[in-house]
Amino acid sequence: MTNRFLITYGYYFRNYYRSRSFYLMLLLVLLISGLMVYLSFRYINKLPDFIPALKGKTISTSLKEDLFLYIWAFVLSDLPVFAAVFFGSPAISSEIENRTAFQIFPLPIGRSVLLMGKYLASVSVTLAITAIYVFMEFITYTLVFPTQIPVTFLSSLGLLVVFIFSISAFTFLVSSIFKKNLYAYITVFLIYFIIFSAINIVFELIYSYNPFFLLANAASIVERVFINVSTSTFAVNNSIAGAPFSSIMVSLMVMVLYLVVSIVASLLLFENKEVK
Amino acid sequence: MPTLEIKGVSKNFGSLQALREITLEVETPQCIGILGPNGAGKTTLLKIITNILKPSEGKILVNGVNVNQNPTKALEKIGALVEQPEFYPYLTGRETMNFVARIKGMSSSESAEEIKRLGKITGITEYLDRKTGEYSRGMKQRLGLAVSMIGDPEIIVLDEPTFGLDPRGMKEMRDILIRIRDEKNTIILFSTHLLSEAREVCDRVIIIDNGEIKFNDEIKDMNGTKMRIRGSFSNVKNTSNGLNMTINGNEIIVEIKPGSTRNLVLKELMGMGVEIDSVEGMDRMEEVYLSLVQ
């Protein structure tokens, strides 16, 4: 069982990292991180201007570091979404559309093993892509600031990893529903960037309530561990301190919940998948 | 000895009944050709055997193991090439075969040996290190066949394996199947549109039409009793001479009755004034197929 899982994982991982999607994402990440490096050096002294409450004020070095990490993490938290869309959205639908299911379904291996192998391969390439950005962030930080990188950076990375698992599982679930890759791509984008935002706006404006249960909101904890300002919400009671432990735990729980529900539902759908 | 039991298998797609209570037991190694027109249910049956589709009713047992209930165990004994094969495009033929070999429990060295052996048999050795995304239709078909043969499965399921191949490729593919049939202790199930192919490769023929098995018999029992004659029949004076024949334009199909011979019938026809251009023996498979398939 373990051996078959590892074989499946290796097989899919290889197929992923040789794919055009991988190189496209790699290029995108290199461009984005290159731009971030440039902007970091260019605007390092104007960092407070990014937060309206701090505009024109002199701030401490530690707050400056947090602002720096916040802005990098703000961009970082969207990278897994794009990577997961590239790698996860067509994960199951492509088996039907590209007819590879006819090769893998008759193999003496459980479909759950196939799905989990592919899922972990997708997570791995997403982690590899985001690791490049994180590495650039780390190098830039050490060049800009003489101090050691704060522990919250590690918390942010830990939450990022959970988010990658979570968003990848979510894209696998969407992919399990469709037989065409395009539908899966569009649906993930629609849900994450349009439907989640719409729900957010409605809750914030009408009920003055932060819909913490949305994956996009939970994912913002990756940057909010540095400064508790969420640009994805209209909440007014934000602070320039890092998010409290309770907020971190709630966001973590939401991401884990999405992960578990999505994986279980994907497994059920994939297990019963038929190809006419 | 491998066994394959198909017990009362039906498959519905909405209101369409694609298969109706198919029952078939294969207990000896043999090659079975599944014939039938488009949409008859041939591929659906093969897909159910290989766990790509699930039966609406009934069950498939491979060596007594239910494919639907315990697919991992049942499929250990099956090699399959269903529909036109497609592979992950960024992996090479060797990597594709290695994956299947390892899944089937082979070690790395055993897998390498198996890939070498099957590469040679299917004629894809020189393409094995190319990515499958660069393969032609025929190469994919050969790779698909090689994959289906990994680990010497006891049951090989092939869905129109010669489809899309050039005449030379078709001949080579048939030769491979004949070799497996003759050398291995294997049940081969393969669907085809070509009666000649079934006749050349198979021990037994099943004809499916409208989701039902209409015919199931051994090839050796299918010697023909009819001939197809092409020529001019305008001078035929008398057709009521006891010959059982059907005239259709410039073609006549005539039955060779027990006790008579092909030469006697031809002599009789010439005596009737038939000018013969060509004579072609029809085997019973063709007769049966044409009479059963609407």
Coordinates of C-alpha atoms in Angstrom, one line a residue:
Chain A
M1 CA 0.0 0.0 0.0
T2 CA 2.7 2.5 1.1
N3 CA 4.9 1.4 -1.7
R4 CA 2.2 1.8 -4.3
F5 CA 1.4 5.2 -2.9
L6 CA 5.0 6.3 -3.2
I7 CA 5.2 5.0 -6.8
T8 CA 2.0 6.8 -7.7
Y9 CA 3.2 10.0 -6.0
G10 CA 6.6 9.9 -7.9
Y11 CA 4.9 9.2 -11.2
Y12 CA 2.5 12.1 -10.9
F13 CA 5.1 14.4 -9.4
R14 CA 7.3 13.8 -12.4
N15 CA 4.4 14.5 -14.8
Y16 CA 3.7 17.7 -13.0
Y17 CA 7.2 19.2 -12.8
R18 CA 7.7 18.5 -16.5
S19 CA 4.4 20.1 -17.5
R20 CA 4.0 23.5 -19.2
S21 CA 1.9 24.6 -16.3
F22 CA 4.9 24.1 -14.0
Y23 CA 7.2 26.2 -16.1
L24 CA 4.5 28.9 -16.6
M25 CA 4.1 29.1 -12.8
L26 CA 7.8 29.1 -12.3
L27 CA 8.2 32.1 -14.7
L28 CA 5.3 33.8 -13.0
V29 CA 6.9 33.4 -9.5
L30 CA 10.3 34.5 -10.7
L31 CA 8.7 37.6 -12.2
I32 CA 6.6 38.4 -9.1
S33 CA 9.4 37.8 -6.7
G34 CA 11.8 39.8 -8.8
L35 CA 9.4 42.6 -8.8
M36 CA 9.0 42.3 -5.0
V37 CA 12.7 42.4 -4.5
Y38 CA 12.9 45.6 -6.6
L39 CA 10.0 47.2 -4.8
S40 CA 11.4 46.2 -1.4
F41 CA 14.7 48.1 -2.1
R42 CA 12.9 51.0 -3.8
Y43 CA 10.3 51.6 -1.1
I44 CA 11.8 50.3 2.0
N45 CA 11.8 53.8 3.6
K46 CA 8.2 54.4 2.6
L47 CA 6.8 51.3 4.1
P48 CA 4.4 53.1 6.6
D49 CA 2.6 54.7 3.7
F50 CA 1.1 51.3 2.8
I51 CA -1.1 51.4 5.9
P52 CA -3.3 54.6 6.0
A53 CA -3.1 54.7 9.8
L54 CA 0.7 55.0 9.7
K55 CA 1.0 57.3 6.8
G56 CA 3.7 59.9 7.4
K57 CA 4.6 58.5 10.8
T58 CA 8.0 57.3 12.0
I59 CA 7.8 53.7 13.0
S60 CA 9.9 51.3 15.0
T61 CA 12.3 48.8 13.3
S62 CA 10.2 45.8 14.5
L63 CA 7.0 47.3 13.0
K64 CA 9.0 48.1 9.8
E65 CA 10.0 44.4 9.7
D66 CA 6.4 43.3 10.2
L67 CA 5.2 45.6 7.5
F68 CA 7.8 44.3 5.1
L69 CA 6.9 40.7 5.9
Y70 CA 3.2 41.6 5.8
I71 CA 3.4 43.0 2.2
W72 CA 5.5 40.0 1.0
A73 CA 3.0 37.6 2.6
F74 CA 0.1 39.4 1.2
V75 CA 1.3 38.6 -2.3
L76 CA 2.5 35.1 -1.2
S77 CA -1.0 34.1 0.0
D78 CA -2.3 34.4 -3.6
L79 CA 0.4 32.3 -5.2
P80 CA -0.9 29.0 -4.0
V81 CA -4.3 29.9 -5.4
F82 CA -2.8 30.3 -8.9
A83 CA -0.6 27.2 -8.6
A84 CA -3.4 25.1 -7.2
V85 CA -5.6 26.2 -10.1
F86 CA -2.9 25.2 -12.6
F87 CA -2.2 21.9 -11.0
G88 CA -5.3 20.9 -9.1
S89 CA -8.2 22.1 -11.2
P90 CA -7.5 19.7 -14.1
A91 CA -6.3 16.9 -11.8
I92 CA -9.4 14.7 -12.1
S93 CA -11.3 16.3 -15.0
S94 CA -8.2 15.8 -17.3
E95 CA -8.3 12.0 -16.6
I96 CA -11.7 12.1 -18.3
E97 CA -11.1 14.8 -20.9
N98 CA -7.7 13.4 -22.0
R99 CA -8.9 9.8 -21.6
T100 CA -6.0 8.7 -19.4
A101 CA -8.6 7.3 -17.1
F102 CA -8.8 4.3 -19.5
Q103 CA -5.2 3.5 -18.6
I104 CA -5.3 4.1 -14.9
F105 CA -8.7 2.8 -13.8
P106 CA -8.0 -0.9 -14.9
L107 CA -4.8 -0.9 -12.8
P108 CA -4.7 -3.0 -9.6
I109 CA -4.5 0.0 -7.3
G110 CA -7.2 1.7 -5.2
R111 CA -8.6 4.9 -6.7
S112 CA -8.1 6.5 -3.3
V113 CA -4.3 5.7 -3.6
L114 CA -4.3 7.2 -7.1
L115 CA -6.1 10.3 -5.9
M116 CA -4.0 10.8 -2.8
G117 CA -0.8 10.3 -4.8
K118 CA -1.8 12.8 -7.3
Y119 CA -3.0 15.2 -4.6
L120 CA 0.3 15.1 -2.8
A121 CA 2.2 15.5 -6.0
S122 CA 0.2 18.6 -6.8
V123 CA 0.8 20.0 -3.3
S124 CA 4.5 19.3 -3.6
V125 CA 4.9 21.2 -6.9
T126 CA 2.9 24.1 -5.4
L127 CA 5.1 24.0 -2.3
A128 CA 8.2 24.0 -4.6
I129 CA 6.9 27.0 -6.5
T130 CA 6.0 29.0 -3.4
A131 CA 9.4 28.0 -1.8
I132 CA 11.2 30.0 -4.5
Y133 CA 9.2 33.1 -3.6
V134 CA 9.8 32.5 0.2
F135 CA 13.5 32.0 -0.5
M136 CA 13.7 35.4 -2.3
E137 CA 11.7 37.0 0.5
F138 CA 14.2 35.6 3.1
I139 CA 17.2 36.7 1.1
T140 CA 15.8 40.2 0.6
Y141 CA 14.9 40.4 4.3
T142 CA 18.4 39.5 5.4
L143 CA 19.8 42.1 3.0
V144 CA 17.4 44.9 4.1
F145 CA 17.3 44.2 7.9
P146 CA 20.3 43.5 10.1
T147 CA 18.1 41.6 12.6
Q148 CA 17.2 37.9 12.6
I149 CA 13.9 37.1 10.9
P150 CA 11.1 36.9 13.5
V151 CA 9.5 33.7 14.7
T152 CA 6.2 34.9 13.3
F153 CA 7.7 34.4 9.9
L154 CA 7.8 30.6 10.6
S155 CA 4.2 30.8 11.9
S156 CA 3.2 32.4 8.6
L157 CA 5.0 29.7 6.6
G158 CA 3.3 27.0 8.7
L159 CA -0.1 28.5 7.9
L160 CA 0.9 28.9 4.3
V161 CA 1.6 25.2 4.1
V162 CA -1.8 24.4 5.6
F163 CA -3.4 26.8 3.1
I164 CA -1.6 25.0 0.2
F165 CA -3.0 21.7 1.4
S166 CA -6.4 23.2 1.8
I167 CA -6.7 25.1 -1.5
S168 CA -5.3 22.1 -3.4
A169 CA -7.9 19.8 -1.9
F170 CA -10.6 22.3 -2.8
T171 CA -9.4 22.4 -6.4
F172 CA -9.4 18.6 -6.5
L173 CA -13.0 18.6 -5.3
V174 CA -14.1 21.0 -8.0
S175 CA -12.1 18.9 -10.5
S176 CA -13.8 15.7 -9.4
I177 CA -17.2 17.2 -10.3
F178 CA -16.4 18.1 -13.9
K179 CA -15.4 16.2 -17.0
K180 CA -13.8 19.3 -18.8
N181 CA -10.7 21.0 -17.5
L182 CA -12.0 24.4 -18.6
Y183 CA -15.1 24.2 -16.4
A184 CA -12.9 23.2 -13.4
Y185 CA -10.5 26.1 -14.0
I186 CA -13.4 28.6 -14.4
T187 CA -15.3 27.3 -11.4
V188 CA -12.3 27.5 -9.0
F189 CA -11.6 31.1 -10.1
L190 CA -15.3 32.0 -9.9
I191 CA -15.7 30.6 -6.4
Y192 CA -12.4 31.9 -5.0
F193 CA -12.3 35.3 -6.5
I194 CA -15.9 36.2 -7.3
I195 CA -18.3 34.2 -5.1
F196 CA -16.1 34.4 -1.9
S197 CA -15.6 38.2 -2.5
A198 CA -19.4 38.7 -3.1
I199 CA -20.3 36.8 0.1
N200 CA -17.7 38.8 2.0
I201 CA -19.0 42.2 0.8
V202 CA -22.6 41.2 1.6
F203 CA -21.7 40.1 5.1
E204 CA -19.4 43.1 5.8
L205 CA -21.7 45.8 4.4
I206 CA -25.1 44.5 5.5
Y207 CA -24.4 42.6 8.7
S208 CA -21.0 44.2 9.7
Y209 CA -19.8 40.6 10.2
N210 CA -16.5 39.1 9.1
P211 CA -17.3 35.8 7.3
F212 CA -14.3 34.0 8.8
F213 CA -15.6 30.7 7.3
L214 CA -14.6 31.6 3.8
L215 CA -11.3 30.0 2.7
A216 CA -10.0 33.3 1.2
N217 CA -10.5 35.1 4.6
A218 CA -8.9 32.2 6.5
A219 CA -6.0 32.3 4.1
S220 CA -5.4 36.0 4.9
I221 CA -4.0 34.8 8.3
V222 CA -0.7 34.1 6.4
E223 CA -0.1 37.9 6.3
R224 CA -2.3 38.8 9.3
V225 CA 0.1 37.1 11.7
F226 CA 2.4 40.1 11.1
I227 CA -0.2 42.9 11.1
N228 CA -3.8 42.2 11.6
V229 CA -5.1 44.2 8.7
S230 CA -7.1 42.3 6.1
T231 CA -7.4 44.2 2.9
S232 CA -10.0 41.6 1.8
T233 CA -12.4 42.8 4.4
F234 CA -14.0 46.1 5.3
A235 CA -13.6 45.4 9.0
V236 CA -12.8 48.6 10.8
N237 CA -11.4 47.1 14.1
N238 CA -8.1 46.0 12.6
S239 CA -4.9 46.6 14.4
I240 CA -1.2 47.0 13.5
A241 CA -0.4 44.3 15.9
G242 CA -0.3 40.7 14.7
A243 CA -3.5 38.6 14.7
P244 CA -4.3 37.2 18.1
F245 CA -3.8 33.5 18.8
S246 CA -7.6 32.9 18.7
S247 CA -7.8 34.4 15.2
I248 CA -4.9 32.2 14.1
M249 CA -6.6 29.1 15.5
V250 CA -10.0 29.9 13.9
S251 CA -8.3 30.5 10.5
L252 CA -6.3 27.3 10.9
M253 CA -9.5 25.3 11.8
V254 CA -11.3 26.8 8.8
M255 CA -8.5 25.8 6.5
V256 CA -8.3 22.3 8.0
L257 CA -12.1 21.9 7.7
Y258 CA -11.9 22.8 4.0
L259 CA -9.1 20.4 3.5
V260 CA -10.8 17.4 5.2
V261 CA -14.2 18.0 3.7
S262 CA -12.7 18.5 0.2
I263 CA -10.5 15.4 0.3
V264 CA -13.3 13.2 1.6
A265 CA -15.8 14.5 -1.0
S266 CA -13.1 14.1 -3.8
L267 CA -12.4 10.6 -2.7
L268 CA -16.1 9.7 -2.7
L269 CA -16.6 11.2 -6.2
F270 CA -13.5 9.7 -7.6
E271 CA -14.2 6.3 -6.2
N272 CA -17.5 6.2 -8.0
K273 CA -16.3 7.9 -11.2
E274 CA -17.3 6.2 -14.4
V275 CA -16.0 7.0 -17.9
K276 CA -18.4 6.4 -20.7
Chain B
M1 CA -6.3 -21.8 -14.8
P2 CA -7.8 -18.3 -15.1
T3 CA -11.5 -17.9 -15.0
L4 CA -13.8 -15.1 -16.0
E5 CA -17.4 -15.1 -15.1
I6 CA -19.9 -12.5 -16.2
K7 CA -23.1 -13.0 -14.4
G8 CA -26.3 -11.2 -15.5
V9 CA -24.6 -7.9 -16.2
S10 CA -26.8 -5.0 -17.2
K11 CA -25.8 -1.4 -17.7
N12 CA -28.1 1.5 -18.0
F13 CA -27.2 5.1 -19.0
G14 CA -30.3 6.9 -18.0
S15 CA -33.1 5.4 -20.0
L16 CA -30.8 3.8 -22.4
Q17 CA -30.1 0.1 -21.7
A18 CA -26.6 -0.5 -23.0
L19 CA -26.2 -4.1 -21.8
R20 CA -29.0 -6.5 -20.9
E21 CA -28.3 -9.4 -18.6
I22 CA -25.0 -10.5 -20.2
T23 CA -23.9 -13.9 -18.9
L24 CA -20.7 -15.6 -20.0
E25 CA -18.3 -18.0 -18.4
V26 CA -14.8 -18.5 -19.6
E27 CA -12.9 -21.3 -17.8
T28 CA -10.1 -22.2 -20.3
P29 CA -7.4 -20.0 -21.8
Q30 CA -8.7 -18.9 -25.2
C31 CA -9.1 -15.9 -27.4
I32 CA -12.6 -14.6 -27.6
G33 CA -13.6 -12.1 -30.2
I34 CA -16.4 -9.7 -29.4
L35 CA -18.2 -8.6 -32.5
G36 CA -21.1 -6.2 -33.1
P37 CA -22.0 -3.0 -34.7
N38 CA -21.3 0.4 -33.3
G39 CA -23.2 1.0 -30.1
A40 CA -23.9 -2.7 -29.6
G41 CA -22.4 -2.7 -26.1
K42 CA -19.0 -4.3 -26.8
T43 CA -16.9 -1.5 -25.3
T44 CA -19.3 -1.0 -22.4
L45 CA -18.9 -4.7 -21.5
L46 CA -15.1 -4.4 -21.6
K47 CA -15.2 -1.3 -19.5
I48 CA -17.3 -3.0 -16.9
I49 CA -14.8 -5.9 -16.8
T50 CA -11.9 -3.5 -16.3
N51 CA -13.7 -1.4 -13.6
I52 CA -14.0 1.7 -15.8
L53 CA -17.8 1.4 -15.5
K54 CA -19.8 -0.2 -12.8
P55 CA -22.6 -2.6 -13.7
S56 CA -26.2 -1.5 -13.0
E57 CA -26.9 -5.1 -12.2
G58 CA -25.0 -8.4 -12.1
K59 CA -21.3 -9.0 -11.3
I60 CA -18.0 -9.9 -12.9
L61 CA -15.8 -12.4 -11.2
V62 CA -12.1 -12.8 -12.1
N63 CA -10.8 -16.0 -10.6
G64 CA -13.8 -15.8 -8.2
V65 CA -13.0 -12.3 -7.1
N66 CA -15.8 -9.6 -7.7
V67 CA -14.3 -6.8 -9.8
N68 CA -16.8 -4.3 -8.3
Q69 CA -16.3 -5.3 -4.7
N70 CA -12.6 -5.9 -4.7
P71 CA -11.2 -4.2 -7.8
T72 CA -7.6 -4.1 -6.6
K73 CA -7.4 -7.9 -6.2
A74 CA -9.4 -8.7 -9.2
L75 CA -7.5 -6.4 -11.5
E76 CA -4.2 -7.9 -10.5
K77 CA -4.8 -10.6 -13.1
I78 CA -6.1 -8.3 -15.8
G79 CA -4.2 -6.3 -18.5
A80 CA -6.3 -3.9 -20.5
L81 CA -6.2 -1.7 -23.5
V82 CA -9.6 0.1 -23.6
E83 CA -10.5 2.6 -26.3
Q84 CA -7.7 4.5 -28.0
P85 CA -5.0 4.7 -25.4
E86 CA -3.8 8.0 -24.1
F87 CA -1.0 8.5 -21.6
Y88 CA 0.4 11.3 -19.4
P89 CA 2.2 13.4 -22.1
Y90 CA 5.2 14.5 -20.1
L91 CA 6.3 10.9 -19.2
T92 CA 8.2 8.6 -21.5
G93 CA 7.0 5.2 -22.7
R94 CA 9.5 3.6 -20.4
E95 CA 8.3 5.6 -17.4
T96 CA 4.7 4.7 -18.2
M97 CA 5.5 1.0 -18.4
N98 CA 7.6 1.2 -15.3
F99 CA 4.8 2.8 -13.3
V100 CA 2.4 -0.1 -14.3
A101 CA 5.0 -2.7 -13.7
R102 CA 5.8 -1.3 -10.2
I103 CA 2.1 -1.1 -9.4
K104 CA 1.8 -4.7 -10.4
G105 CA 4.4 -5.5 -7.7
M106 CA 7.6 -5.8 -9.8
S107 CA 11.0 -4.7 -8.5
S108 CA 13.0 -2.1 -10.4
S109 CA 15.1 -4.7 -12.1
E110 CA 12.2 -7.0 -12.9
S111 CA 10.4 -3.9 -14.4
A112 CA 13.4 -3.0 -16.5
E113 CA 13.6 -6.6 -17.9
E114 CA 9.8 -6.6 -18.6
I115 CA 10.0 -3.3 -20.4
K116 CA 12.8 -4.6 -22.5
R117 CA 10.9 -7.8 -23.4
L118 CA 7.6 -6.1 -24.2
G119 CA 9.3 -3.3 -26.0
K120 CA 10.8 -5.9 -28.3
I121 CA 7.5 -7.8 -28.8
T122 CA 5.5 -4.7 -29.6
G123 CA 8.3 -3.0 -31.6
I124 CA 8.5 0.2 -29.5
T125 CA 12.0 -0.3 -28.1
E126 CA 13.5 2.7 -29.9
Y127 CA 10.6 5.0 -28.8
L128 CA 10.6 4.1 -25.2
D129 CA 12.6 7.1 -24.1
R130 CA 10.5 9.6 -25.9
K131 CA 7.7 11.4 -24.1
T132 CA 4.3 9.8 -24.9
G133 CA 3.0 13.2 -25.9
E134 CA 5.2 12.9 -29.0
Y135 CA 3.9 9.4 -29.9
S136 CA 1.8 8.8 -33.1
R137 CA -1.5 7.1 -32.9
G138 CA 0.1 3.7 -33.8
M139 CA 2.9 4.1 -31.3
K140 CA 0.4 4.8 -28.6
Q141 CA -1.6 1.7 -29.6
R142 CA 1.6 -0.4 -29.4
L143 CA 2.5 1.1 -26.0
G144 CA -1.1 0.4 -24.8
L145 CA -0.7 -3.2 -25.9
A146 CA 2.7 -3.4 -24.2
V147 CA 1.2 -1.9 -21.0
S148 CA -1.7 -4.4 -21.1
M149 CA 0.8 -7.3 -21.3
I150 CA 2.9 -6.3 -18.3
G151 CA 3.3 -9.1 -15.8
D152 CA 1.8 -11.7 -18.0
P153 CA -1.8 -11.1 -17.0
E154 CA -4.1 -14.1 -17.0
I155 CA -6.8 -12.1 -18.7
I156 CA -6.1 -9.5 -21.4
V157 CA -8.9 -7.2 -22.4
L158 CA -8.4 -5.3 -25.7
D159 CA -10.8 -2.9 -27.2
E160 CA -10.3 -2.7 -31.0
P161 CA -6.5 -3.0 -30.7
T162 CA -5.9 -2.6 -34.4
F163 CA -8.0 0.5 -34.7
G164 CA -6.1 3.4 -36.3
L165 CA -3.2 1.3 -37.4
D166 CA -1.9 1.0 -41.0
P167 CA -2.2 -2.4 -42.7
R168 CA 1.3 -3.4 -41.6
G169 CA 0.6 -2.3 -38.0
M170 CA -2.6 -4.3 -38.0
K171 CA -0.8 -7.4 -39.2
E172 CA 1.9 -7.0 -36.6
M173 CA -0.7 -6.5 -33.9
R174 CA -2.6 -9.6 -35.0
D175 CA 0.6 -11.6 -35.0
I176 CA 1.4 -10.4 -31.4
L177 CA -2.1 -11.5 -30.3
I178 CA -1.7 -14.9 -32.0
R179 CA 1.6 -15.4 -30.3
I180 CA 0.1 -14.6 -26.9
R181 CA -2.8 -16.9 -27.6
D182 CA -0.5 -19.7 -28.6
E183 CA 2.2 -19.3 -26.0
K184 CA 0.5 -18.1 -22.9
N185 CA -2.1 -19.5 -20.5
T186 CA -4.2 -16.5 -21.1
I187 CA -7.8 -15.5 -21.7
I188 CA -7.9 -12.8 -24.4
L189 CA -11.1 -10.8 -24.9
F190 CA -11.0 -8.4 -27.7
S191 CA -13.6 -6.4 -29.5
T192 CA -13.3 -5.8 -33.2
H193 CA -15.4 -4.7 -36.2
L194 CA -13.4 -6.9 -38.5
L195 CA -14.8 -10.4 -39.0
S196 CA -11.6 -11.4 -40.8
E197 CA -9.5 -10.3 -37.8
A198 CA -11.7 -12.4 -35.4
R199 CA -11.5 -15.3 -37.7
E200 CA -7.7 -15.1 -37.8
V201 CA -7.0 -14.5 -34.1
C202 CA -9.9 -16.0 -32.1
D203 CA -10.9 -19.4 -30.8
R204 CA -14.4 -18.3 -30.1
V205 CA -16.7 -15.5 -31.3
I206 CA -19.4 -13.6 -29.4
I207 CA -21.7 -11.4 -31.3
I208 CA -23.4 -8.6 -29.3
D209 CA -26.2 -6.5 -30.7
N210 CA -28.5 -4.1 -28.8
G211 CA -26.8 -5.0 -25.5
E212 CA -27.4 -8.7 -25.8
I213 CA -25.3 -11.7 -26.6
K214 CA -26.8 -13.0 -29.8
F215 CA -24.3 -15.6 -30.7
N216 CA -21.5 -17.5 -28.9
D217 CA -19.6 -20.3 -30.6
E218 CA -16.2 -21.6 -31.4
I219 CA -14.5 -20.6 -34.7
K220 CA -13.8 -24.2 -35.7
D221 CA -17.5 -24.9 -35.8
M222 CA -18.1 -22.0 -38.2
N223 CA -17.1 -23.5 -41.6
G224 CA -19.1 -21.7 -44.3
T225 CA -22.1 -23.2 -46.2
K226 CA -22.6 -20.3 -48.6
M227 CA -20.7 -18.7 -51.5
R228 CA -20.9 -15.2 -52.9
I229 CA -20.7 -15.2 -56.7
R230 CA -20.3 -12.0 -58.8
G231 CA -21.1 -12.0 -62.5
S232 CA -23.9 -11.6 -65.0
F233 CA -27.2 -13.2 -64.3
S234 CA -29.2 -11.8 -67.2
N235 CA -29.1 -15.0 -69.1
V236 CA -30.3 -17.2 -66.2
K237 CA -33.1 -19.3 -67.6
N238 CA -34.3 -21.3 -64.7
T239 CA -33.9 -20.5 -61.0
S240 CA -36.2 -23.2 -59.7
N241 CA -33.7 -26.0 -59.8
G242 CA -33.5 -26.7 -56.1
L243 CA -30.6 -24.3 -55.4
N244 CA -31.1 -22.1 -52.4
M245 CA -30.0 -18.7 -53.7
T246 CA -30.6 -15.0 -53.4
I247 CA -29.9 -12.8 -56.4
N248 CA -29.0 -9.2 -55.6
G249 CA -28.0 -7.1 -58.7
N250 CA -24.8 -8.6 -60.0
E251 CA -24.2 -10.7 -56.9
I252 CA -25.7 -14.0 -56.0
I253 CA -25.5 -15.8 -52.6
V254 CA -26.0 -19.5 -52.9
E255 CA -26.0 -22.2 -50.3
I256 CA -23.9 -25.4 -50.6
K257 CA -26.3 -28.1 -49.3
P258 CA -25.1 -31.2 -47.4
G259 CA -23.9 -33.8 -49.9
S260 CA -23.1 -31.2 -52.5
T261 CA -19.8 -29.4 -53.2
R262 CA -18.7 -26.0 -54.4
N263 CA -17.8 -27.3 -57.8
L264 CA -21.1 -29.0 -58.3
V265 CA -23.0 -25.9 -57.4
L266 CA -20.8 -23.8 -59.8
K267 CA -21.4 -26.3 -62.6
E268 CA -25.1 -26.1 -62.0
L269 CA -25.1 -22.3 -62.1
M270 CA -23.1 -22.2 -65.3
G271 CA -25.6 -24.6 -66.7
M272 CA -28.3 -22.1 -65.9
G273 CA -26.5 -19.5 -67.9
V274 CA -24.7 -17.6 -65.2
E275 CA -21.5 -15.9 -66.4
I276 CA -19.2 -16.0 -63.4
D277 CA -16.6 -13.3 -62.7
S278 CA -15.6 -14.2 -59.1
V279 CA -16.4 -16.7 -56.4
E280 CA -15.9 -16.1 -52.8
G281 CA -16.6 -18.5 -50.0
M282 CA -18.6 -17.1 -47.1
D283 CA -18.0 -18.5 -43.7
R284 CA -20.7 -19.1 -41.2
M285 CA -19.5 -16.2 -39.1
E286 CA -20.4 -13.7 -41.7
E287 CA -23.7 -15.4 -42.4
V288 CA -24.5 -15.4 -38.7
Y289 CA -23.3 -11.8 -38.2
L290 CA -25.4 -10.6 -41.1
S291 CA -28.4 -12.5 -40.1
L292 CA -28.2 -11.4 -36.4
V293 CA -27.1 -7.8 -36.6
Q294 CA -29.8 -5.5 -37.8

